[in-house]
Amino acid sequence: MSEHASTRRVSQDDVDDAPTEDEAPSTDHVADDAPTEQARDDAQSTETTGAAAVVDALEATGVETLFGIQGGAIMPVYDALTGSSLRHVTMAHEQGAAHAADAYGIVSGDPGVCMATSGPGATNLVTGIADANMDSDPVVALTGQVPTNFVGNDAFQETDTTGVTAPITKANYFAGDADAVGDTVGEAFALAETGRPGPTLVDLPKDVTQATTEDREPTAETPQHYDPQYEPDEDAVADAARTLEDAERPLVLAGGGVIKGEASEELREFVTEHDIPVVTSMPAVGAFPEDEDCSVGMIGMHGTGAGNMAVTHCDTLFAVGTRFDDRLTGGVETFAPEATVVHVDIDPAEISKNVYADVPVVGDAATAMEAITDEMTTSPDADEWCEQVTDWQDEYPMTYRAPTDGPVKPQFVVEAYDEATDDDAVVTTGVGQHQMWAVQYWTFKQPRTWVSSHGLGAMGYGLPAAIGAKMAVRDAGDDQQVVCFEGDGSFLMTVQELSVAVRENLDITVAVLNNEYIGMVRQWQDAFYDRNRVASEYSWCPDFATLAEAFGAKGITVDSPDEVADAVEASVEYDGPSVVDFHIDPAENVYPMVPSGGANGKFALSEDQL
């Protein structure tokens, strides 16, 4: 036999299944002073495994539900779930697990948790982790990894998970020590929800989770060096108050940080006391009730005409918890060109990053707003300005043409569901035209009821997000309704998660606004690419109602406007997951629209204005 033939290659399974040092047979004689059997039993009773320490850490933080998919490298952690208080929801795809955890965190305010095995399991989480990072959503991802002595050897299902996710996490960890793994998971959880929220990840090598360690109380503390500033500087608060008092055309811009910082009440008190118009970024929708007089709606690429006019002509912009992304600002040089900007944010890196802050205020949104409200002695004299904003609302109403004998209008579908559901209903969406119609034509009155992919713009987000949102509602003991708006192209990307909704008997309603296009791409192709509709036509999609029935959900198809009311009622009243395939007007577009990089005050109301 050749030397090559006699050499036995060590596999990962060999290492996993090999007896540990404690398990290996011993030929040593037992010494006279060896521990008694009772002493050995006592010693063993203080031992646990790294996997059990992970589960104990999650339980200690108050986690109730996690989302994931089983696999080889993460198997010890799944095994340790047996007998725990944690509820695991098996998803159909790891991307769905990450999106469900993300939505769970948005609705509950607590970090959502997702799990996956090494290699493709971990990489399939990446889209959801990147989405959470862009939107500052609290998520903890736990990934299996090959044993430590195989790391770097291109082992089966090995990926440098910490390397891949370093740019898209708030922090990530390679857990190389069974004694510390519980505290590492606790720290990841604490860091995800502290200060500016965001995703964290712990990579768990299989030998570490299988190893024995001392059974002790896990901790959940942020690193000593992480010390976000919650209390704003007194001088900055005074400067902000004086600036707002002197304003003639003040405008409040609420960003997503208002909701994440639990500052919606402080926002409402400030706006009501001083009678100042308020606009929101898309992640902040619901931070201020949209049915109140001071609400001017969302601003940005598809914001209201009145909101975009207000931000263009205000002389003082009180921006709270926003990062001023390009979809909000359009061209930065034309954004709020006449305004003195007062910018409140808990993350100092966001101050003057995109829009220069004349008055920077670093601190927690709720704390800072309360401090500025207390510091102000008078309200700005802005009666004429408020009248002007009201005139813009009258001049640029959010209306649409809906002939009774014409095709189904997507705006009408959104309004019908809004009317048929409670004020606290949660709305999730995918990404595309349907997302914009949902945010434009639903009247949001409460925070944490709008759940979507904003910064990353991940198609397929809506259905797994609806699952995560409904699980968060369940865990809170509430009965909030969950309505998911999807487009045909977006829905097709994660439709497999419908099997999870059926299995878990989740009472969610999915409204597919089906125009047989990737609609937003088609709209841009028509406007900017001479109507060259390359790869945007989706006439080949399946019959979604029939597909829903195949999964075990209720399926309904709507072809005409007079069928909308009955379909909405039937889907909302159905006790379980339902899918309504609305065949909408394929020519309908989303307006107002600010061309990419354009000036917010020069929005288009039709294609010929672009």
mmCIF file of N, CA, C and O in Angstrom, residues 367-445:
data_model
loop_
_atom_site.group_PDB
_atom_site.id
_atom_site.type_symbol
_atom_site.label_atom_id
_atom_site.label_comp_id
_atom_site.label_asym_id
_atom_site.label_seq_id
_atom_site.Cartn_x
_atom_site.Cartn_y
_atom_site.Cartn_z
ATOM 1 N N THR A 367 -34.727 62.250 25.734
ATOM 2 C CA THR A 367 -34.106 63.110 26.742
ATOM 3 C C THR A 367 -33.831 64.497 26.177
ATOM 4 O O THR A 367 -34.092 65.518 26.833
ATOM 5 N N ALA A 368 -33.300 64.540 24.963
ATOM 6 C CA ALA A 368 -32.964 65.818 24.344
ATOM 7 C C ALA A 368 -34.212 66.640 24.045
ATOM 8 O O ALA A 368 -34.245 67.855 24.287
ATOM 9 N N MET A 369 -35.247 65.993 23.504
ATOM 10 C CA MET A 369 -36.477 66.733 23.191
ATOM 11 C C MET A 369 -37.121 67.284 24.460
ATOM 12 O O MET A 369 -37.607 68.423 24.479
ATOM 13 N N GLU A 370 -37.124 66.494 25.502
ATOM 14 C CA GLU A 370 -37.702 66.957 26.759
ATOM 15 C C GLU A 370 -36.914 68.140 27.318
ATOM 16 O O GLU A 370 -37.492 69.121 27.801
ATOM 17 N N ALA A 371 -35.581 68.053 27.207
ATOM 18 C CA ALA A 371 -34.735 69.133 27.718
ATOM 19 C C ALA A 371 -34.943 70.422 26.928
ATOM 20 O O ALA A 371 -35.015 71.519 27.499
ATOM 21 N N ILE A 372 -35.038 70.302 25.608
ATOM 22 C CA ILE A 372 -35.243 71.487 24.770
ATOM 23 C C ILE A 372 -36.624 72.091 25.015
ATOM 24 O O ILE A 372 -36.787 73.314 25.085
ATOM 25 N N THR A 373 -37.628 71.231 25.175
ATOM 26 C CA THR A 373 -38.984 71.716 25.484
ATOM 27 C C THR A 373 -38.988 72.492 26.795
ATOM 28 O O THR A 373 -39.594 73.572 26.905
ATOM 29 N N ASP A 374 -38.318 71.958 27.813
ATOM 30 C CA ASP A 374 -38.261 72.624 29.117
ATOM 31 C C ASP A 374 -37.487 73.936 29.046
ATOM 32 O O ASP A 374 -37.806 74.895 29.767
ATOM 33 N N GLU A 375 -36.501 73.988 28.170
ATOM 34 C CA GLU A 375 -35.644 75.180 28.079
ATOM 35 C C GLU A 375 -36.347 76.323 27.346
ATOM 36 O O GLU A 375 -36.085 77.505 27.615
ATOM 37 N N MET A 376 -37.246 75.995 26.423
ATOM 38 C CA MET A 376 -37.915 77.039 25.649
ATOM 39 C C MET A 376 -38.914 77.803 26.526
ATOM 40 O O MET A 376 -39.723 77.193 27.227
ATOM 41 N N THR A 377 -38.843 79.116 26.487
ATOM 42 C CA THR A 377 -39.739 79.960 27.288
ATOM 43 C C THR A 377 -40.888 80.528 26.462
ATOM 44 O O THR A 377 -41.906 80.940 27.021
ATOM 45 N N THR A 378 -40.724 80.567 25.137
ATOM 46 C CA THR A 378 -41.779 81.053 24.247
ATOM 47 C C THR A 378 -41.843 80.171 23.012
ATOM 48 O O THR A 378 -40.891 79.465 22.688
ATOM 49 N N SER A 379 -42.956 80.251 22.329
ATOM 50 C CA SER A 379 -43.103 79.537 21.061
ATOM 51 C C SER A 379 -42.726 80.477 19.921
ATOM 52 O O SER A 379 -42.893 81.702 20.029
ATOM 53 N N PRO A 380 -42.222 79.941 18.827
ATOM 54 C CA PRO A 380 -41.904 80.805 17.691
ATOM 55 C C PRO A 380 -43.165 81.429 17.116
ATOM 56 O O PRO A 380 -44.254 80.837 17.159
ATOM 57 N N ASP A 381 -43.016 82.637 16.591
ATOM 58 C CA ASP A 381 -44.137 83.344 15.971
ATOM 59 C C ASP A 381 -44.265 82.851 14.533
ATOM 60 O O ASP A 381 -43.634 83.392 13.624
ATOM 61 N N ALA A 382 -45.056 81.818 14.330
ATOM 62 C CA ALA A 382 -45.065 81.139 13.038
ATOM 63 C C ALA A 382 -46.468 80.955 12.473
ATOM 64 O O ALA A 382 -46.705 80.037 11.685
ATOM 65 N N ASP A 383 -47.389 81.834 12.818
ATOM 66 C CA ASP A 383 -48.766 81.683 12.342
ATOM 67 C C ASP A 383 -48.847 81.752 10.818
ATOM 68 O O ASP A 383 -49.537 80.937 10.179
ATOM 69 N N GLU A 384 -48.155 82.732 10.228
ATOM 70 C CA GLU A 384 -48.193 82.863 8.770
ATOM 71 C C GLU A 384 -47.587 81.642 8.092
ATOM 72 O O GLU A 384 -48.071 81.178 7.052
ATOM 73 N N TRP A 385 -46.540 81.122 8.701
ATOM 74 C CA TRP A 385 -45.870 79.943 8.148
ATOM 75 C C TRP A 385 -46.814 78.731 8.191
ATOM 76 O O TRP A 385 -46.923 77.990 7.203
ATOM 77 N N CYS A 386 -47.507 78.565 9.257
ATOM 78 C CA CYS A 386 -48.437 77.439 9.365
ATOM 79 C C CYS A 386 -49.553 77.547 8.330
ATOM 80 O O CYS A 386 -49.998 76.538 7.774
ATOM 81 N N GLU A 387 -49.993 78.758 8.078
ATOM 82 C CA GLU A 387 -51.010 78.966 7.043
ATOM 83 C C GLU A 387 -50.465 78.599 5.667
ATOM 84 O O GLU A 387 -51.169 78.011 4.841
ATOM 85 N N GLN A 388 -49.189 78.943 5.437
ATOM 86 C CA GLN A 388 -48.563 78.607 4.159
ATOM 87 C C GLN A 388 -48.483 77.092 3.976
ATOM 88 O O GLN A 388 -48.773 76.562 2.895
ATOM 89 N N VAL A 389 -48.108 76.385 5.028
ATOM 90 C CA VAL A 389 -48.014 74.930 4.948
ATOM 91 C C VAL A 389 -49.391 74.325 4.668
ATOM 92 O O VAL A 389 -49.529 73.395 3.861
ATOM 93 N N THR A 390 -50.417 74.865 5.302
ATOM 94 C CA THR A 390 -51.778 74.387 5.058
ATOM 95 C C THR A 390 -52.183 74.628 3.603
ATOM 96 O O THR A 390 -52.823 73.776 2.976
ATOM 97 N N ASP A 391 -51.782 75.778 3.061
ATOM 98 C CA ASP A 391 -52.077 76.061 1.649
ATOM 99 C C ASP A 391 -51.398 75.036 0.742
ATOM 100 O O ASP A 391 -51.996 74.599 -0.261
ATOM 101 N N TRP A 392 -50.176 74.655 1.058
ATOM 102 C CA TRP A 392 -49.486 73.637 0.250
ATOM 103 C C TRP A 392 -50.197 72.294 0.335
ATOM 104 O O TRP A 392 -50.267 71.565 -0.650
ATOM 105 N N GLN A 393 -50.733 71.971 1.511
ATOM 106 C CA GLN A 393 -51.474 70.721 1.640
ATOM 107 C C GLN A 393 -52.721 70.729 0.760
ATOM 108 O O GLN A 393 -53.075 69.707 0.161
ATOM 109 N N ASP A 394 -53.362 71.887 0.663
ATOM 110 C CA ASP A 394 -54.528 72.005 -0.212
ATOM 111 C C ASP A 394 -54.126 71.964 -1.681
ATOM 112 O O ASP A 394 -54.858 71.423 -2.526
ATOM 113 N N GLU A 395 -52.954 72.533 -1.984
ATOM 114 C CA GLU A 395 -52.490 72.622 -3.372
ATOM 115 C C GLU A 395 -51.988 71.280 -3.897
ATOM 116 O O GLU A 395 -52.126 70.974 -5.092
ATOM 117 N N TYR A 396 -51.391 70.474 -3.003
ATOM 118 C CA TYR A 396 -50.803 69.190 -3.423
ATOM 119 C C TYR A 396 -51.407 68.026 -2.616
ATOM 120 O O TYR A 396 -50.724 67.369 -1.834
ATOM 121 N N PRO A 397 -52.686 67.765 -2.786
ATOM 122 C CA PRO A 397 -53.314 66.675 -2.017
ATOM 123 C C PRO A 397 -52.862 65.312 -2.534
ATOM 124 O O PRO A 397 -52.468 65.175 -3.701
ATOM 125 N N MET A 398 -52.917 64.315 -1.678
ATOM 126 C CA MET A 398 -52.587 62.946 -2.081
ATOM 127 C C MET A 398 -53.848 62.298 -2.639
ATOM 128 O O MET A 398 -54.570 61.562 -1.962
ATOM 129 N N THR A 399 -54.122 62.597 -3.900
ATOM 130 C CA THR A 399 -55.307 62.062 -4.565
ATOM 131 C C THR A 399 -54.882 61.261 -5.791
ATOM 132 O O THR A 399 -53.728 61.326 -6.231
ATOM 133 N N TYR A 400 -55.823 60.544 -6.348
ATOM 134 C CA TYR A 400 -55.553 59.727 -7.538
ATOM 135 C C TYR A 400 -56.855 59.532 -8.295
ATOM 136 O O TYR A 400 -57.942 59.666 -7.735
ATOM 137 N N ARG A 401 -56.755 59.238 -9.575
ATOM 138 C CA ARG A 401 -57.928 59.007 -10.407
ATOM 139 C C ARG A 401 -58.318 57.538 -10.329
ATOM 140 O O ARG A 401 -57.477 56.657 -10.513
ATOM 141 N N ALA A 402 -59.589 57.282 -10.045
ATOM 142 C CA ALA A 402 -60.061 55.903 -9.927
ATOM 143 C C ALA A 402 -61.422 55.752 -10.587
ATOM 144 O O ALA A 402 -62.456 55.714 -9.910
ATOM 145 N N PRO A 403 -61.458 55.661 -11.922
ATOM 146 C CA PRO A 403 -62.740 55.475 -12.615
ATOM 147 C C PRO A 403 -63.419 54.185 -12.151
ATOM 148 O O PRO A 403 -62.764 53.160 -11.947
ATOM 149 N N THR A 404 -64.717 54.241 -11.963
ATOM 150 C CA THR A 404 -65.445 53.071 -11.455
ATOM 151 C C THR A 404 -65.405 51.900 -12.428
ATOM 152 O O THR A 404 -65.511 50.735 -12.019
ATOM 153 N N ASP A 405 -65.264 52.205 -13.717
ATOM 154 C CA ASP A 405 -65.246 51.123 -14.706
ATOM 155 C C ASP A 405 -63.830 50.775 -15.134
ATOM 156 O O ASP A 405 -63.628 50.012 -16.083
ATOM 157 N N GLY A 406 -62.833 51.321 -14.430
ATOM 158 C CA GLY A 406 -61.439 51.075 -14.805
ATOM 159 C C GLY A 406 -60.823 49.940 -14.017
ATOM 160 O O GLY A 406 -61.493 49.252 -13.238
ATOM 161 N N PRO A 407 -59.529 49.741 -14.185
ATOM 162 C CA PRO A 407 -58.835 48.678 -13.452
ATOM 163 C C PRO A 407 -58.698 49.022 -11.968
ATOM 164 O O PRO A 407 -58.930 50.162 -11.546
ATOM 165 N N VAL A 408 -58.318 48.048 -11.171
ATOM 166 C CA VAL A 408 -58.149 48.245 -9.730
ATOM 167 C C VAL A 408 -56.968 49.175 -9.479
ATOM 168 O O VAL A 408 -55.876 48.982 -10.017
ATOM 169 N N LYS A 409 -57.194 50.200 -8.669
ATOM 170 C CA LYS A 409 -56.126 51.129 -8.316
ATOM 171 C C LYS A 409 -55.475 50.685 -7.000
ATOM 172 O O LYS A 409 -56.172 50.417 -6.006
ATOM 173 N N PRO A 410 -54.162 50.608 -6.968
ATOM 174 C CA PRO A 410 -53.490 50.133 -5.751
ATOM 175 C C PRO A 410 -53.734 51.041 -4.550
ATOM 176 O O PRO A 410 -53.825 50.559 -3.412
ATOM 177 N N GLN A 411 -53.846 52.332 -4.793
ATOM 178 C CA GLN A 411 -54.101 53.265 -3.689
ATOM 179 C C GLN A 411 -55.435 52.947 -3.015
ATOM 180 O O GLN A 411 -55.563 53.037 -1.787
ATOM 181 N N PHE A 412 -56.417 52.580 -3.828
ATOM 182 C CA PHE A 412 -57.740 52.250 -3.307
ATOM 183 C C PHE A 412 -57.680 51.007 -2.427
ATOM 184 O O PHE A 412 -58.357 50.913 -1.400
ATOM 185 N N VAL A 413 -56.863 50.039 -2.825
ATOM 186 C CA VAL A 413 -56.712 48.813 -2.035
ATOM 187 C C VAL A 413 -56.120 49.139 -0.671
ATOM 188 O O VAL A 413 -56.588 48.653 0.368
ATOM 189 N N VAL A 414 -55.081 49.975 -0.639
ATOM 190 C CA VAL A 414 -54.456 50.361 0.624
ATOM 191 C C VAL A 414 -55.464 51.066 1.521
ATOM 192 O O VAL A 414 -55.587 50.761 2.715
ATOM 193 N N GLU A 415 -56.204 52.010 0.956
ATOM 194 C CA GLU A 415 -57.191 52.744 1.748
ATOM 195 C C GLU A 415 -58.291 51.814 2.264
ATOM 196 O O GLU A 415 -58.793 51.983 3.389
ATOM 197 N N ALA A 416 -58.660 50.810 1.463
ATOM 198 C CA ALA A 416 -59.710 49.874 1.881
ATOM 199 C C ALA A 416 -59.256 49.064 3.090
ATOM 200 O O ALA A 416 -60.034 48.838 4.032
ATOM 201 N N TYR A 417 -58.015 48.611 3.081
ATOM 202 C CA TYR A 417 -57.500 47.860 4.237
ATOM 203 C C TYR A 417 -57.339 48.767 5.458
ATOM 204 O O TYR A 417 -57.582 48.341 6.593
ATOM 205 N N ASP A 418 -56.931 49.994 5.233
ATOM 206 C CA ASP A 418 -56.811 50.944 6.346
ATOM 207 C C ASP A 418 -58.166 51.140 7.021
ATOM 208 O O ASP A 418 -58.279 51.166 8.252
ATOM 209 N N GLU A 419 -59.198 51.251 6.215
ATOM 210 C CA GLU A 419 -60.546 51.453 6.736
ATOM 211 C C GLU A 419 -61.061 50.204 7.453
ATOM 212 O O GLU A 419 -61.803 50.301 8.445
ATOM 213 N N ALA A 420 -60.647 49.038 6.995
ATOM 214 C CA ALA A 420 -61.190 47.782 7.526
ATOM 215 C C ALA A 420 -60.454 47.269 8.761
ATOM 216 O O ALA A 420 -60.898 46.288 9.371
ATOM 217 N N THR A 421 -59.357 47.917 9.141
ATOM 218 C CA THR A 421 -58.552 47.435 10.259
ATOM 219 C C THR A 421 -58.500 48.468 11.378
ATOM 220 O O THR A 421 -58.906 49.616 11.212
ATOM 221 N N ASP A 422 -57.960 48.052 12.518
ATOM 222 C CA ASP A 422 -57.872 48.921 13.690
ATOM 223 C C ASP A 422 -56.739 49.946 13.537
ATOM 224 O O ASP A 422 -55.829 49.770 12.720
ATOM 225 N N ASP A 423 -56.782 50.984 14.366
ATOM 226 C CA ASP A 423 -55.769 52.040 14.301
ATOM 227 C C ASP A 423 -54.372 51.529 14.623
ATOM 228 O O ASP A 423 -53.376 52.131 14.205
ATOM 229 N N ASP A 424 -54.295 50.429 15.389
ATOM 230 C CA ASP A 424 -52.980 49.922 15.775
ATOM 231 C C ASP A 424 -52.523 48.752 14.911
ATOM 232 O O ASP A 424 -51.569 48.038 15.263
ATOM 233 N N ALA A 425 -53.185 48.530 13.784
ATOM 234 C CA ALA A 425 -52.770 47.448 12.890
ATOM 235 C C ALA A 425 -51.343 47.682 12.409
ATOM 236 O O ALA A 425 -50.943 48.811 12.122
ATOM 237 N N VAL A 426 -50.577 46.598 12.309
ATOM 238 C CA VAL A 426 -49.196 46.676 11.844
ATOM 239 C C VAL A 426 -49.167 46.429 10.343
ATOM 240 O O VAL A 426 -49.785 45.482 9.848
ATOM 241 N N VAL A 427 -48.438 47.279 9.630
ATOM 242 C CA VAL A 427 -48.302 47.149 8.182
ATOM 243 C C VAL A 427 -46.867 46.783 7.850
ATOM 244 O O VAL A 427 -45.927 47.474 8.266
ATOM 245 N N THR A 428 -46.670 45.693 7.129
ATOM 246 C CA THR A 428 -45.349 45.345 6.618
ATOM 247 C C THR A 428 -45.397 45.391 5.093
ATOM 248 O O THR A 428 -46.460 45.218 4.497
ATOM 249 N N THR A 429 -44.244 45.614 4.491
ATOM 250 C CA THR A 429 -44.194 45.644 3.019
ATOM 251 C C THR A 429 -42.895 45.044 2.520
ATOM 252 O O THR A 429 -41.904 44.949 3.241
ATOM 253 N N GLY A 430 -42.927 44.665 1.256
ATOM 254 C CA GLY A 430 -41.701 44.404 0.531
ATOM 255 C C GLY A 430 -41.165 45.734 0.032
ATOM 256 O O GLY A 430 -41.403 46.778 0.642
ATOM 257 N N VAL A 431 -40.483 45.708 -1.096
ATOM 258 C CA VAL A 431 -39.898 46.946 -1.631
ATOM 259 C C VAL A 431 -40.276 47.108 -3.092
ATOM 260 O O VAL A 431 -40.195 46.169 -3.882
ATOM 261 N N GLY A 432 -40.721 48.318 -3.423
ATOM 262 C CA GLY A 432 -41.129 48.633 -4.776
ATOM 263 C C GLY A 432 -42.271 49.628 -4.750
ATOM 264 O O GLY A 432 -42.486 50.324 -3.757
ATOM 265 N N GLN A 433 -43.013 49.703 -5.819
ATOM 266 C CA GLN A 433 -44.134 50.630 -5.881
ATOM 267 C C GLN A 433 -45.145 50.364 -4.771
ATOM 268 O O GLN A 433 -45.676 51.299 -4.157
ATOM 269 N N HIS A 434 -45.429 49.096 -4.488
ATOM 270 C CA HIS A 434 -46.416 48.754 -3.459
ATOM 271 C C HIS A 434 -46.016 49.322 -2.106
ATOM 272 O O HIS A 434 -46.867 49.731 -1.313
ATOM 273 N N GLN A 435 -44.720 49.351 -1.828
ATOM 274 C CA GLN A 435 -44.219 49.912 -0.567
ATOM 275 C C GLN A 435 -44.588 51.388 -0.451
ATOM 276 O O GLN A 435 -45.036 51.861 0.602
ATOM 277 N N MET A 436 -44.416 52.116 -1.553
ATOM 278 C CA MET A 436 -44.703 53.544 -1.535
ATOM 279 C C MET A 436 -46.198 53.829 -1.471
ATOM 280 O O MET A 436 -46.633 54.741 -0.757
ATOM 281 N N TRP A 437 -46.991 53.051 -2.181
ATOM 282 C CA TRP A 437 -48.445 53.253 -2.082
ATOM 283 C C TRP A 437 -48.917 52.966 -0.653
ATOM 284 O O TRP A 437 -49.783 53.670 -0.128
ATOM 285 N N ALA A 438 -48.329 51.972 -0.023
ATOM 286 C CA ALA A 438 -48.727 51.636 1.350
ATOM 287 C C ALA A 438 -48.406 52.767 2.312
ATOM 288 O O ALA A 438 -49.245 53.147 3.148
ATOM 289 N N VAL A 439 -47.219 53.325 2.206
ATOM 290 C CA VAL A 439 -46.833 54.382 3.150
ATOM 291 C C VAL A 439 -47.548 55.691 2.838
ATOM 292 O O VAL A 439 -47.794 56.507 3.734
ATOM 293 N N GLN A 440 -47.911 55.909 1.577
ATOM 294 C CA GLN A 440 -48.580 57.150 1.191
ATOM 295 C C GLN A 440 -50.067 57.158 1.537
ATOM 296 O O GLN A 440 -50.609 58.216 1.896
ATOM 297 N N TYR A 441 -50.732 56.017 1.428
ATOM 298 C CA TYR A 441 -52.189 56.018 1.505
ATOM 299 C C TYR A 441 -52.748 55.324 2.747
ATOM 300 O O TYR A 441 -53.956 55.212 2.892
ATOM 301 N N TRP A 442 -51.893 54.881 3.628
ATOM 302 C CA TRP A 442 -52.325 54.392 4.936
ATOM 303 C C TRP A 442 -52.108 55.519 5.931
ATOM 304 O O TRP A 442 -51.061 56.187 5.906
ATOM 305 N N THR A 443 -53.044 55.768 6.805
ATOM 306 C CA THR A 443 -52.896 56.812 7.814
ATOM 307 C C THR A 443 -52.364 56.181 9.100
ATOM 308 O O THR A 443 -53.090 55.490 9.818
ATOM 309 N N PHE A 444 -51.093 56.421 9.367
ATOM 310 C CA PHE A 444 -50.439 55.827 10.528
ATOM 311 C C PHE A 444 -50.611 56.748 11.734
ATOM 312 O O PHE A 444 -50.309 57.938 11.675
ATOM 313 N N LYS A 445 -51.063 56.144 12.834
ATOM 314 C CA LYS A 445 -51.370 56.930 14.029
ATOM 315 C C LYS A 445 -50.533 56.536 15.235
ATOM 316 O O LYS A 445 -50.570 57.230 16.256
#
